[in-house]
Amino acid sequence: MLKLANRFSRAVAGAVLFAAIWGVVIAYIAAALLRGHNPWPIGAAVMLTAFCAVLGALIPLSLARRMVQHLFADLRVAVQQSDRSGGALASLPTGWADFDALTAEMDRLARLRALRIEALTRQEARFRALADSAHGVEAWFSRNGSLVWISRSIEQLTGYTRAECLLGSNLIELLVAPKDRRQVLTLTAGALRGESGKDVELRIQCKDGSQRWIACHWRSLFGPDNRLLGLRVSIEDIEVRKDAEMRLLDTVASLRRAQALQDHYLQRSDDERLRLVALLDTLRVGILFVDQDRRVYYCNRAMRIMCGIGLDENINGLRDEALVERTRALRSDDTAYCLHFDAIQSKRTPSAPYEIPFTDGRLLEEVSGLVISEDGQRDLGRVWIYEDVTERKRIAKQLLEHAERDPLTNLLNRRRFHEELNRMIAESTRRHDRVGLLTFDLDGFKGINDQFGHSAGDHVLTTVATSVGAIVRRNELFFRLGGDEFAILIPEAALENVVTLARRINTCISSTEFEFPEGTGRVGASLGIALYPDHAASAEMLIECADTAMYGAKSAGKNRVEIFNRQLH
């Protein structure tokens, strides 16, 4: 601009000078031509013409001067705005020196502006390269919402080029998924009204038809006069994060379902445990469970009562050896039980029932077994079961006695006689010794029954059983076979000893006088003796031989002892 003004001012000055010189030359020529005839009028005309030419030249020169002054005034304002120092244009030019200074200053400012433009161009290139190389997408929208600029990363994200985005008629319909367009339109309208930006997650549609999740942040930018300049939009690809979030949500949902199911089964397990505990507490057998470390895990009510443990006392975690030591005083033979307890620990098979006699007369029966996991790979512990069998043993003993003993005399009955006879013969065969059988019945017993009644007969039978029972030795067995018939089994028998016993019995019975309310009476005894294997080779034959001897004693006069003789058979 300074060069143009310089050239313009020089052209105007040259034109004015040329017009002045040209007017003088014309005037001179005209005066020379007209000098001969009437020079003064012509000269006056020429002078007038020259004057007019000079005046005509002065007027454009004045106008040009004023135009140049206005031009320099505008240039001075422009330079002062570009260079606050004012430089050579601090005042209006007054001469050609100022004009040259103005020209030099204009050239300096032009070079300075060119440098600034070049720096701004490089800076813009760097900013563009930075924006284009950013991982996310950056975009600039004008005040009316049209796209002005967008980074190249949009192509990596969506497949659309920058040109396709810039030339598209509707960027929202081009890029935004249909389900999120209404939300984007609402946010865009608010942003153009100057509302503050916010982060929003939405789906965009790519060129290949797929959809991706993005995080979008927009900001309204304003000028110094608080006027909206446009919108800056930043876009970040969050597809990987969204996919991870969806998988995480699915995992959380699965975990919640599993947790709910676990809570359900846990509640059911607790209910089942409470029902089981209630059931075990109602049982009359004692139950003790120890874990794999041999520490008490559970003990029911019956077990506590059996062992004298308080119902509110906490023994969970107590070692089983400590529990055995604590209940030592309850057992009659603690040494034998400790040996049994140690033997059980080394076995993996269920133990056989073991009876534990207590000092207070109780009898406990114990069984034990390992508790194995469902897969059979782990030992969960051991369960001990105790049952108070005192009453059961007592009843069983009574039942056995009723089955094996005569209810009137309490002597062993005929069934037990045959069992013991077979047993003794088997043992005698192994030891090669003898078994003696002594049988007898009461002479005169029927008469007492008929004369004094059955109660008197029962009195005779019980008295005989008591009196003879006092004579029979400990290893000899005394039986009532029925009615007034009795038998005695003698193991390791010698004939002399058996005969001696028979005579003592005979004397005892015959010397006893029985008193009844109606009078007195006596009975005798006919006794028969047989030995195995001297007289018989089997139990049946031995009974037959003894009976033969007894009937032989009756035939010989009663109240006597007779040894089996084959001549009697």
XYZ file of C-alpha atoms in Angstrom:
569
model
C 0.000 0.000 0.000
C 2.868 2.387 0.776
C 4.465 1.751 -2.621
C 1.147 2.431 -4.352
C 0.739 5.737 -2.512
C 4.323 6.738 -3.365
C 3.839 6.019 -7.057
C 0.505 7.822 -7.119
C 1.916 10.990 -5.555
C 4.884 11.034 -7.959
C 2.584 10.589 -10.957
C 0.424 13.522 -9.889
C 3.474 15.730 -9.385
C 4.870 14.727 -12.797
C 1.556 15.462 -14.480
C 1.363 18.923 -12.930
C 4.963 19.732 -13.889
C 4.384 18.438 -17.395
C 1.257 20.591 -17.765
C 3.110 23.697 -16.562
C 6.057 23.192 -18.871
C 3.738 22.351 -21.740
C 1.777 25.552 -21.162
C 4.936 27.674 -21.163
C 6.165 26.077 -24.375
C 2.839 26.601 -26.101
C 2.772 30.168 -24.932
C 6.260 30.779 -26.212
C 5.523 29.292 -29.574
C 2.329 31.215 -29.942
C 4.113 34.475 -29.067
C 6.828 33.799 -31.609
C 4.334 33.161 -34.375
C 2.312 36.205 -33.692
C 5.096 38.643 -32.953
C 5.162 40.082 -36.354
C 1.552 41.216 -36.762
C -0.047 42.078 -33.475
C 2.012 40.626 -30.704
C 0.374 42.165 -27.625
C -3.118 40.804 -28.024
C -1.742 37.498 -29.029
C 0.793 37.666 -26.291
C -1.902 38.583 -23.885
C -3.905 35.587 -25.064
C -0.930 33.378 -24.739
C -0.173 34.707 -21.300
C -3.801 34.260 -20.325
C -3.727 30.712 -21.674
C -0.548 30.012 -19.774
C -2.043 31.472 -16.632
C -5.094 29.278 -17.020
C -2.948 26.235 -17.621
C -0.910 26.990 -14.542
C -4.083 27.578 -12.559
C -5.531 24.334 -13.934
C -2.423 22.529 -12.870
C -2.458 24.039 -9.411
C -6.042 22.906 -8.726
C -5.393 19.177 -9.412
C -2.148 19.499 -7.553
C -4.018 20.866 -4.541
C -6.602 18.108 -4.803
C -3.901 15.500 -5.142
C -2.156 16.958 -2.124
C -5.324 16.740 -0.037
C -5.943 13.195 -1.262
C -2.411 12.206 -0.370
C -2.837 13.763 3.079
C -6.047 11.764 3.668
C -4.363 8.651 2.364
C -1.429 9.130 4.718
C -3.827 9.822 7.591
C -5.520 6.462 6.968
C -2.176 4.753 6.653
C -1.021 6.313 9.885
C -4.102 4.964 11.715
C -3.548 1.528 10.204
C 0.118 1.510 11.090
C -0.605 2.782 14.593
C -3.071 -0.090 15.053
C -0.430 -2.558 13.848
C 2.458 -0.919 15.652
C 1.466 0.810 18.898
C 4.766 2.688 19.011
C 3.660 4.808 16.026
C 7.159 4.733 14.525
C 7.722 7.226 11.697
C 4.000 7.927 11.381
C 3.623 9.625 14.727
C 2.708 12.861 12.818
C 1.548 13.800 9.335
C 4.291 13.909 6.681
C 5.505 17.363 5.831
C 8.084 16.643 3.137
C 9.721 14.059 0.963
C 11.963 12.936 3.838
C 8.892 12.096 5.909
C 7.408 10.479 2.860
C 10.496 8.251 2.469
C 10.402 7.440 6.193
C 6.763 6.523 5.774
C 7.628 4.278 2.883
C 10.406 2.547 4.849
C 8.103 2.072 7.847
C 5.402 0.628 5.618
C 7.919 -1.809 4.164
C 9.071 -2.816 7.669
C 5.527 -3.364 8.826
C 4.781 -5.370 5.695
C 7.749 -7.636 6.367
C 6.740 -7.916 10.047
C 3.188 -8.841 9.057
C 4.512 -11.390 6.575
C 6.573 -12.949 9.376
C 3.564 -12.968 11.664
C 1.429 -14.546 8.966
C 4.106 -17.161 8.358
C 4.344 -17.869 12.119
C 0.571 -18.071 12.359
C 0.546 -20.425 9.368
C 3.131 -22.688 10.988
C 1.264 -22.535 14.283
C -1.983 -23.370 12.519
C -0.242 -26.298 10.785
C 0.991 -27.568 14.145
C -2.447 -27.200 15.685
C -4.000 -28.986 12.712
C -1.420 -31.779 12.933
C -2.030 -32.033 16.690
C -5.797 -32.115 16.204
C -5.559 -34.615 13.338
C -3.250 -36.885 15.325
C -5.451 -36.830 18.447
C -6.987 -40.103 19.520
C -10.420 -38.543 19.724
C -12.324 -36.419 17.263
C -12.412 -32.622 17.449
C -14.960 -30.514 15.564
C -15.971 -26.861 15.228
C -19.539 -25.748 14.505
C -20.644 -22.263 13.579
C -23.296 -20.262 15.378
C -26.013 -21.669 13.156
C -24.940 -25.241 13.834
C -23.157 -26.031 10.560
C -19.884 -27.930 10.603
C -16.879 -25.686 9.962
C -13.958 -28.047 10.697
C -13.445 -31.608 11.900
C -10.294 -33.639 12.563
C -9.196 -36.476 10.321
C -9.688 -39.044 13.094
C -13.394 -39.016 12.210
C -12.524 -41.310 9.305
C -10.889 -43.859 11.615
C -13.911 -43.736 13.913
C -16.791 -43.806 11.423
C -15.339 -44.507 7.993
C -16.621 -41.152 6.680
C -14.012 -38.702 5.347
C -13.790 -35.104 6.445
C -15.103 -33.998 3.087
C -18.174 -36.223 3.437
C -18.829 -34.766 6.863
C -18.295 -31.158 5.753
C -20.410 -31.509 2.618
C -23.181 -33.533 4.239
C -26.536 -31.818 4.405
C -27.404 -33.131 7.873
C -24.505 -34.316 10.025
C -26.791 -35.638 12.783
C -28.667 -37.927 10.402
C -25.362 -38.968 8.846
C -23.523 -39.920 12.045
C -25.925 -40.268 14.966
C -27.817 -43.510 15.543
C -31.616 -43.121 15.165
C -32.316 -43.895 18.837
C -30.083 -41.021 20.026
C -30.966 -38.324 17.479
C -33.687 -36.706 19.578
C -31.298 -36.349 22.503
C -28.583 -34.843 20.264
C -31.033 -32.352 18.735
C -32.107 -31.227 22.208
C -28.510 -30.802 23.361
C -27.540 -28.964 20.164
C -30.416 -26.510 20.547
C -29.375 -25.800 24.125
C -25.716 -25.365 23.143
C -26.611 -22.846 20.449
C -28.523 -20.907 23.096
C -25.345 -20.705 25.153
C -26.004 -23.429 27.705
C -22.974 -24.970 29.396
C -21.579 -28.193 28.017
C -21.954 -31.644 29.540
C -20.706 -35.132 28.876
C -23.123 -37.421 27.117
C -22.764 -40.982 25.878
C -24.490 -41.951 22.653
C -24.234 -44.257 19.662
C -23.015 -43.257 16.230
C -23.535 -45.169 13.017
C -20.525 -45.945 10.865
C -20.262 -46.067 7.129
C -20.349 -49.860 7.117
C -23.674 -49.849 9.000
C -22.288 -50.786 12.418
C -22.769 -48.702 15.543
C -20.250 -47.586 18.127
C -20.521 -45.930 21.507
C -18.891 -42.516 21.960
C -18.522 -39.982 24.757
C -19.314 -36.479 23.501
C -18.432 -33.220 25.222
C -19.346 -29.830 23.785
C -18.550 -26.293 24.848
C -19.924 -22.946 23.706
C -17.141 -20.460 22.858
C -17.709 -16.712 23.171
C -15.819 -13.652 21.881
C -14.608 -10.602 23.873
C -18.014 -9.009 23.414
C -19.707 -12.129 24.909
C -20.988 -13.044 21.511
C -21.309 -16.723 20.607
C -18.574 -17.716 18.177
C -19.445 -21.376 17.774
C -19.322 -24.793 19.377
C -16.336 -26.965 20.060
C -17.191 -30.670 20.197
C -14.854 -33.418 21.461
C -15.650 -37.058 20.709
C -14.005 -40.110 22.324
C -14.448 -43.710 21.267
C -15.736 -45.698 24.289
C -16.810 -48.862 22.474
C -14.231 -50.973 24.333
C -15.237 -49.475 27.652
C -18.924 -49.913 26.886
C -18.330 -53.488 25.866
C -16.443 -54.051 29.107
C -19.257 -52.333 31.017
C -21.847 -54.538 29.348
C -19.823 -57.628 30.153
C -19.370 -56.313 33.667
C -23.108 -55.685 33.959
C -23.777 -59.204 32.703
C -21.235 -60.526 35.201
C -22.770 -58.448 37.995
C -26.223 -59.675 37.010
C -24.963 -63.248 36.995
C -23.284 -62.688 40.348
C -26.469 -61.192 41.747
C -28.473 -64.148 40.494
C -25.872 -66.488 41.940
C -25.888 -64.504 45.193
C -29.660 -64.627 45.342
C -29.578 -68.343 44.638
C -26.848 -68.788 47.222
C -28.850 -66.784 49.766
C -31.871 -68.912 48.956
C -29.965 -72.139 49.420
C -28.212 -70.714 52.477
C -31.567 -69.878 54.002
C -32.798 -73.334 53.165
C -29.595 -74.787 54.582
C -30.057 -72.786 57.787
C -33.648 -73.954 58.015
C -32.583 -77.543 57.411
C -29.816 -77.168 59.997
C -32.264 -75.820 62.575
C -34.684 -78.631 61.836
C -31.865 -81.159 62.054
C -30.625 -79.694 65.349
C -34.153 -79.777 66.721
C -34.484 -83.385 65.587
C -31.130 -84.403 67.061
C -31.988 -82.709 70.344
C -35.168 -84.754 70.620
C -33.324 -88.039 70.153
C -32.504 -90.115 73.197
C -29.127 -91.138 71.785
C -26.087 -88.957 72.313
C -24.454 -87.584 69.163
C -20.996 -86.051 69.097
C -19.379 -84.776 65.899
C -15.696 -83.800 65.749
C -14.049 -82.189 62.733
C -10.948 -83.315 60.852
C -8.776 -81.648 63.526
C -10.508 -83.777 66.187
C -12.221 -80.788 67.769
C -15.822 -80.831 68.942
C -18.123 -79.393 66.273
C -21.548 -80.418 67.568
C -22.950 -82.106 70.654
C -26.668 -82.742 71.111
C -28.753 -82.454 74.255
C -28.785 -86.179 75.086
C -25.000 -86.352 74.880
C -24.658 -83.440 77.288
C -27.011 -85.093 79.777
C -25.192 -88.438 79.548
C -21.790 -86.876 80.182
C -22.862 -84.234 82.713
C -22.157 -81.253 80.418
C -24.218 -78.129 80.999
C -26.819 -77.388 78.327
C -25.564 -73.793 78.014
C -21.871 -74.673 78.202
C -19.921 -74.076 74.991
C -17.608 -76.986 74.226
C -17.198 -76.302 70.501
C -13.515 -76.414 69.582
C -12.608 -78.647 72.536
C -10.228 -81.490 71.630
C -11.757 -84.967 71.851
C -8.941 -86.099 74.163
C -9.846 -83.283 76.554
C -13.482 -84.402 76.505
C -12.441 -87.991 77.282
C -10.281 -86.754 80.153
C -13.137 -84.633 81.442
C -15.523 -87.622 81.621
C -12.943 -90.011 83.145
C -14.647 -90.183 86.539
C -17.915 -91.396 84.992
C -16.494 -94.669 83.621
C -15.954 -97.798 85.717
C -12.944 -98.942 83.681
C -11.345 -95.849 82.156
C -8.103 -97.648 81.194
C -9.939 -100.127 78.974
C -11.950 -97.325 77.386
C -8.838 -95.239 76.610
C -7.292 -98.231 74.837
C -10.505 -98.675 72.882
C -10.624 -94.933 72.063
C -7.057 -94.917 70.709
C -7.746 -98.015 68.603
C -10.828 -96.430 67.057
C -8.858 -93.389 65.843
C -6.645 -95.569 63.649
C -9.579 -97.240 61.866
C -11.456 -95.961 58.850
C -14.249 -98.508 59.060
C -17.221 -98.069 61.410
C -16.520 -99.460 64.855
C -18.390 -102.339 66.427
C -20.722 -101.523 69.339
C -18.722 -101.067 72.525
C -20.297 -101.114 75.976
C -19.109 -98.572 78.551
C -20.120 -99.292 82.152
C -20.540 -96.194 84.309
C -19.872 -95.950 88.028
C -23.516 -95.031 88.689
C -24.730 -98.328 87.203
C -25.562 -97.033 83.751
C -24.383 -98.879 80.666
C -23.682 -96.900 77.459
C -23.197 -98.420 74.042
C -20.867 -96.557 71.662
C -20.400 -96.740 67.893
C -18.210 -94.497 65.750
C -17.514 -93.865 62.086
C -15.769 -91.422 59.765
C -17.748 -88.786 57.867
C -16.523 -88.694 54.249
C -17.108 -85.882 51.728
C -19.514 -86.485 48.867
C -16.684 -87.036 46.383
C -15.017 -89.463 48.776
C -11.740 -87.529 48.737
C -11.793 -85.821 52.135
C -12.453 -86.757 55.747
C -14.879 -84.247 57.249
C -14.514 -85.631 60.746
C -15.889 -88.422 62.905
C -19.282 -89.001 64.465
C -19.726 -90.719 67.831
C -23.110 -92.121 68.842
C -23.867 -93.090 72.439
C -26.958 -94.885 73.652
C -27.928 -95.561 77.236
C -28.745 -99.292 77.061
C -29.104 -99.794 80.803
C -32.842 -100.338 80.707
C -32.688 -102.294 77.494
C -30.063 -104.624 78.916
C -32.111 -105.057 82.068
C -35.238 -105.915 80.111
C -33.254 -108.196 77.799
C -31.829 -109.931 80.821
C -35.284 -110.365 82.257
C -36.612 -111.683 78.983
C -33.669 -114.046 78.750
C -34.259 -115.239 82.263
C -37.928 -115.735 81.530
C -37.018 -117.687 78.427
C -34.307 -119.762 80.150
C -35.551 -120.065 83.746
C -38.463 -121.649 85.459
C -40.725 -118.861 86.754
C -41.590 -120.752 89.968
C -38.190 -121.948 91.147
C -35.968 -119.585 89.114
C -33.984 -122.649 88.001
C -32.798 -123.054 84.396
C -35.542 -124.598 82.244
C -35.640 -127.499 79.808
C -34.617 -125.343 76.755
C -31.526 -124.106 78.515
C -30.825 -127.690 79.704
C -30.525 -128.948 76.135
C -28.303 -125.981 75.114
C -25.927 -126.505 78.026
C -25.864 -130.292 77.561
C -24.809 -129.966 73.916
C -22.207 -127.349 74.846
C -20.686 -129.459 77.622
C -20.557 -132.577 75.438
C -18.770 -130.591 72.687
C -16.220 -129.254 75.198
C -15.817 -132.706 76.736
C -15.073 -134.157 73.329
C -12.311 -131.584 72.811
C -10.838 -132.062 76.298
C -11.360 -135.835 76.409
C -13.089 -135.806 79.797
C -16.554 -136.772 81.097
C -19.921 -135.073 81.527
C -22.170 -136.301 84.290
C -25.950 -136.096 84.161
C -28.001 -136.566 87.345
C -31.784 -136.638 87.042
C -34.344 -137.041 89.812
C -37.969 -136.562 90.613
C -39.805 -136.343 93.935
C -41.374 -139.409 95.483
C -44.717 -138.661 97.175
C -45.112 -135.263 95.495
C -48.459 -136.195 93.911
C -49.864 -137.127 97.295
C -49.027 -133.734 98.763
C -50.634 -132.038 95.790
C -53.755 -134.115 96.183
C -53.925 -133.762 99.978
C -52.832 -130.156 100.541
C -53.394 -128.546 97.131
C -51.272 -127.056 94.391
C -49.976 -124.219 96.532
C -48.502 -126.794 98.873
C -46.900 -128.518 95.860
C -45.416 -125.214 94.719
C -44.015 -124.703 98.232
C -42.360 -128.142 98.053
C -40.833 -127.395 94.652
C -39.393 -124.003 95.683
C -38.044 -125.434 98.935
C -36.359 -128.342 97.124
C -34.893 -125.924 94.536
C -33.449 -123.741 97.303
C -32.100 -126.613 99.384
C -30.532 -128.507 96.473
C -29.264 -125.289 94.919
C -27.241 -124.730 98.078
C -25.574 -128.105 97.613
C -24.781 -127.783 93.879
C -21.328 -126.353 93.188
C -20.653 -123.242 91.086
C -19.571 -125.093 87.932
C -22.567 -127.424 88.122
C -25.878 -126.432 86.545
C -29.242 -127.153 88.215
C -32.398 -127.401 86.035
C -36.125 -127.951 86.526
C -37.257 -129.964 83.514
C -40.945 -129.758 84.360
C -43.359 -130.864 87.095
C -41.311 -132.449 89.879
C -38.512 -133.567 87.510
C -35.033 -132.017 88.009
C -31.567 -132.459 86.426
C -27.992 -131.499 87.247
C -25.116 -131.272 84.699
C -21.620 -131.864 86.056
C -18.641 -130.934 83.794
C -15.322 -132.821 84.117
C -17.221 -135.423 86.126
C -15.862 -138.378 88.033
C -18.348 -141.133 88.880
C -17.466 -141.098 92.578
C -18.082 -137.371 92.843
C -21.402 -137.616 91.041
C -22.536 -140.448 93.332
C -21.537 -138.429 96.397
C -23.522 -135.430 95.139
C -26.571 -137.594 94.454
C -26.529 -139.048 97.949
C -26.243 -135.605 99.516
C -29.218 -134.446 97.501
C -31.220 -137.491 98.470
C -30.435 -136.993 102.142
C -31.290 -133.264 101.924
C -34.675 -133.869 100.322
C -35.733 -136.852 102.421
C -34.798 -135.137 105.677
C -36.842 -132.030 104.968
C -40.270 -131.806 106.592
C -42.796 -129.526 104.990
C -45.371 -127.798 107.103
C -48.736 -126.769 105.724
C -51.761 -125.186 107.382
C -53.540 -128.510 107.172
C -50.563 -130.570 108.461
C -47.037 -131.746 107.609
C -45.579 -133.893 104.885
C -42.405 -135.379 103.440
C -41.087 -136.322 100.001
C -38.244 -138.453 98.768
C -36.082 -138.449 95.621
C -35.241 -141.163 93.090
C -31.939 -140.246 91.356
C -30.428 -141.666 88.184
C -26.788 -141.148 87.043
C -25.264 -141.444 83.539
C -21.842 -140.393 82.203
C -20.727 -139.267 78.752
C -19.049 -141.000 76.939
C -19.010 -143.993 79.260
C -22.737 -144.704 79.026
C -23.812 -142.739 75.919
C -22.308 -141.312 72.736
C -24.710 -138.358 72.310
C -26.825 -135.948 74.291
C -30.108 -137.754 73.549
C -28.635 -141.095 74.549
C -27.211 -139.581 77.753
C -30.673 -138.262 78.739
C -32.205 -141.635 77.989
C -29.586 -143.415 80.096
C -30.088 -141.089 83.080
C -33.868 -141.482 82.881
C -33.455 -145.278 82.722
C -31.314 -145.183 85.862
C -33.853 -142.927 87.657
C -36.753 -145.221 86.799
C -34.584 -148.142 87.915
C -34.245 -146.391 91.324
C -38.019 -146.058 91.549
C -38.486 -149.689 90.640
C -35.949 -150.681 93.288
C -37.949 -149.050 96.068
C -37.704 -145.257 95.478
C -35.757 -142.666 97.463
C -32.437 -144.000 96.294
C -29.569 -143.445 93.827
C -29.087 -145.637 90.758
C -26.172 -145.620 88.220
C -26.975 -146.502 84.636
C -26.466 -150.143 83.925
C -26.965 -151.616 80.540
C -28.812 -154.472 82.153
C -31.433 -151.907 83.235
C -31.920 -150.740 79.635
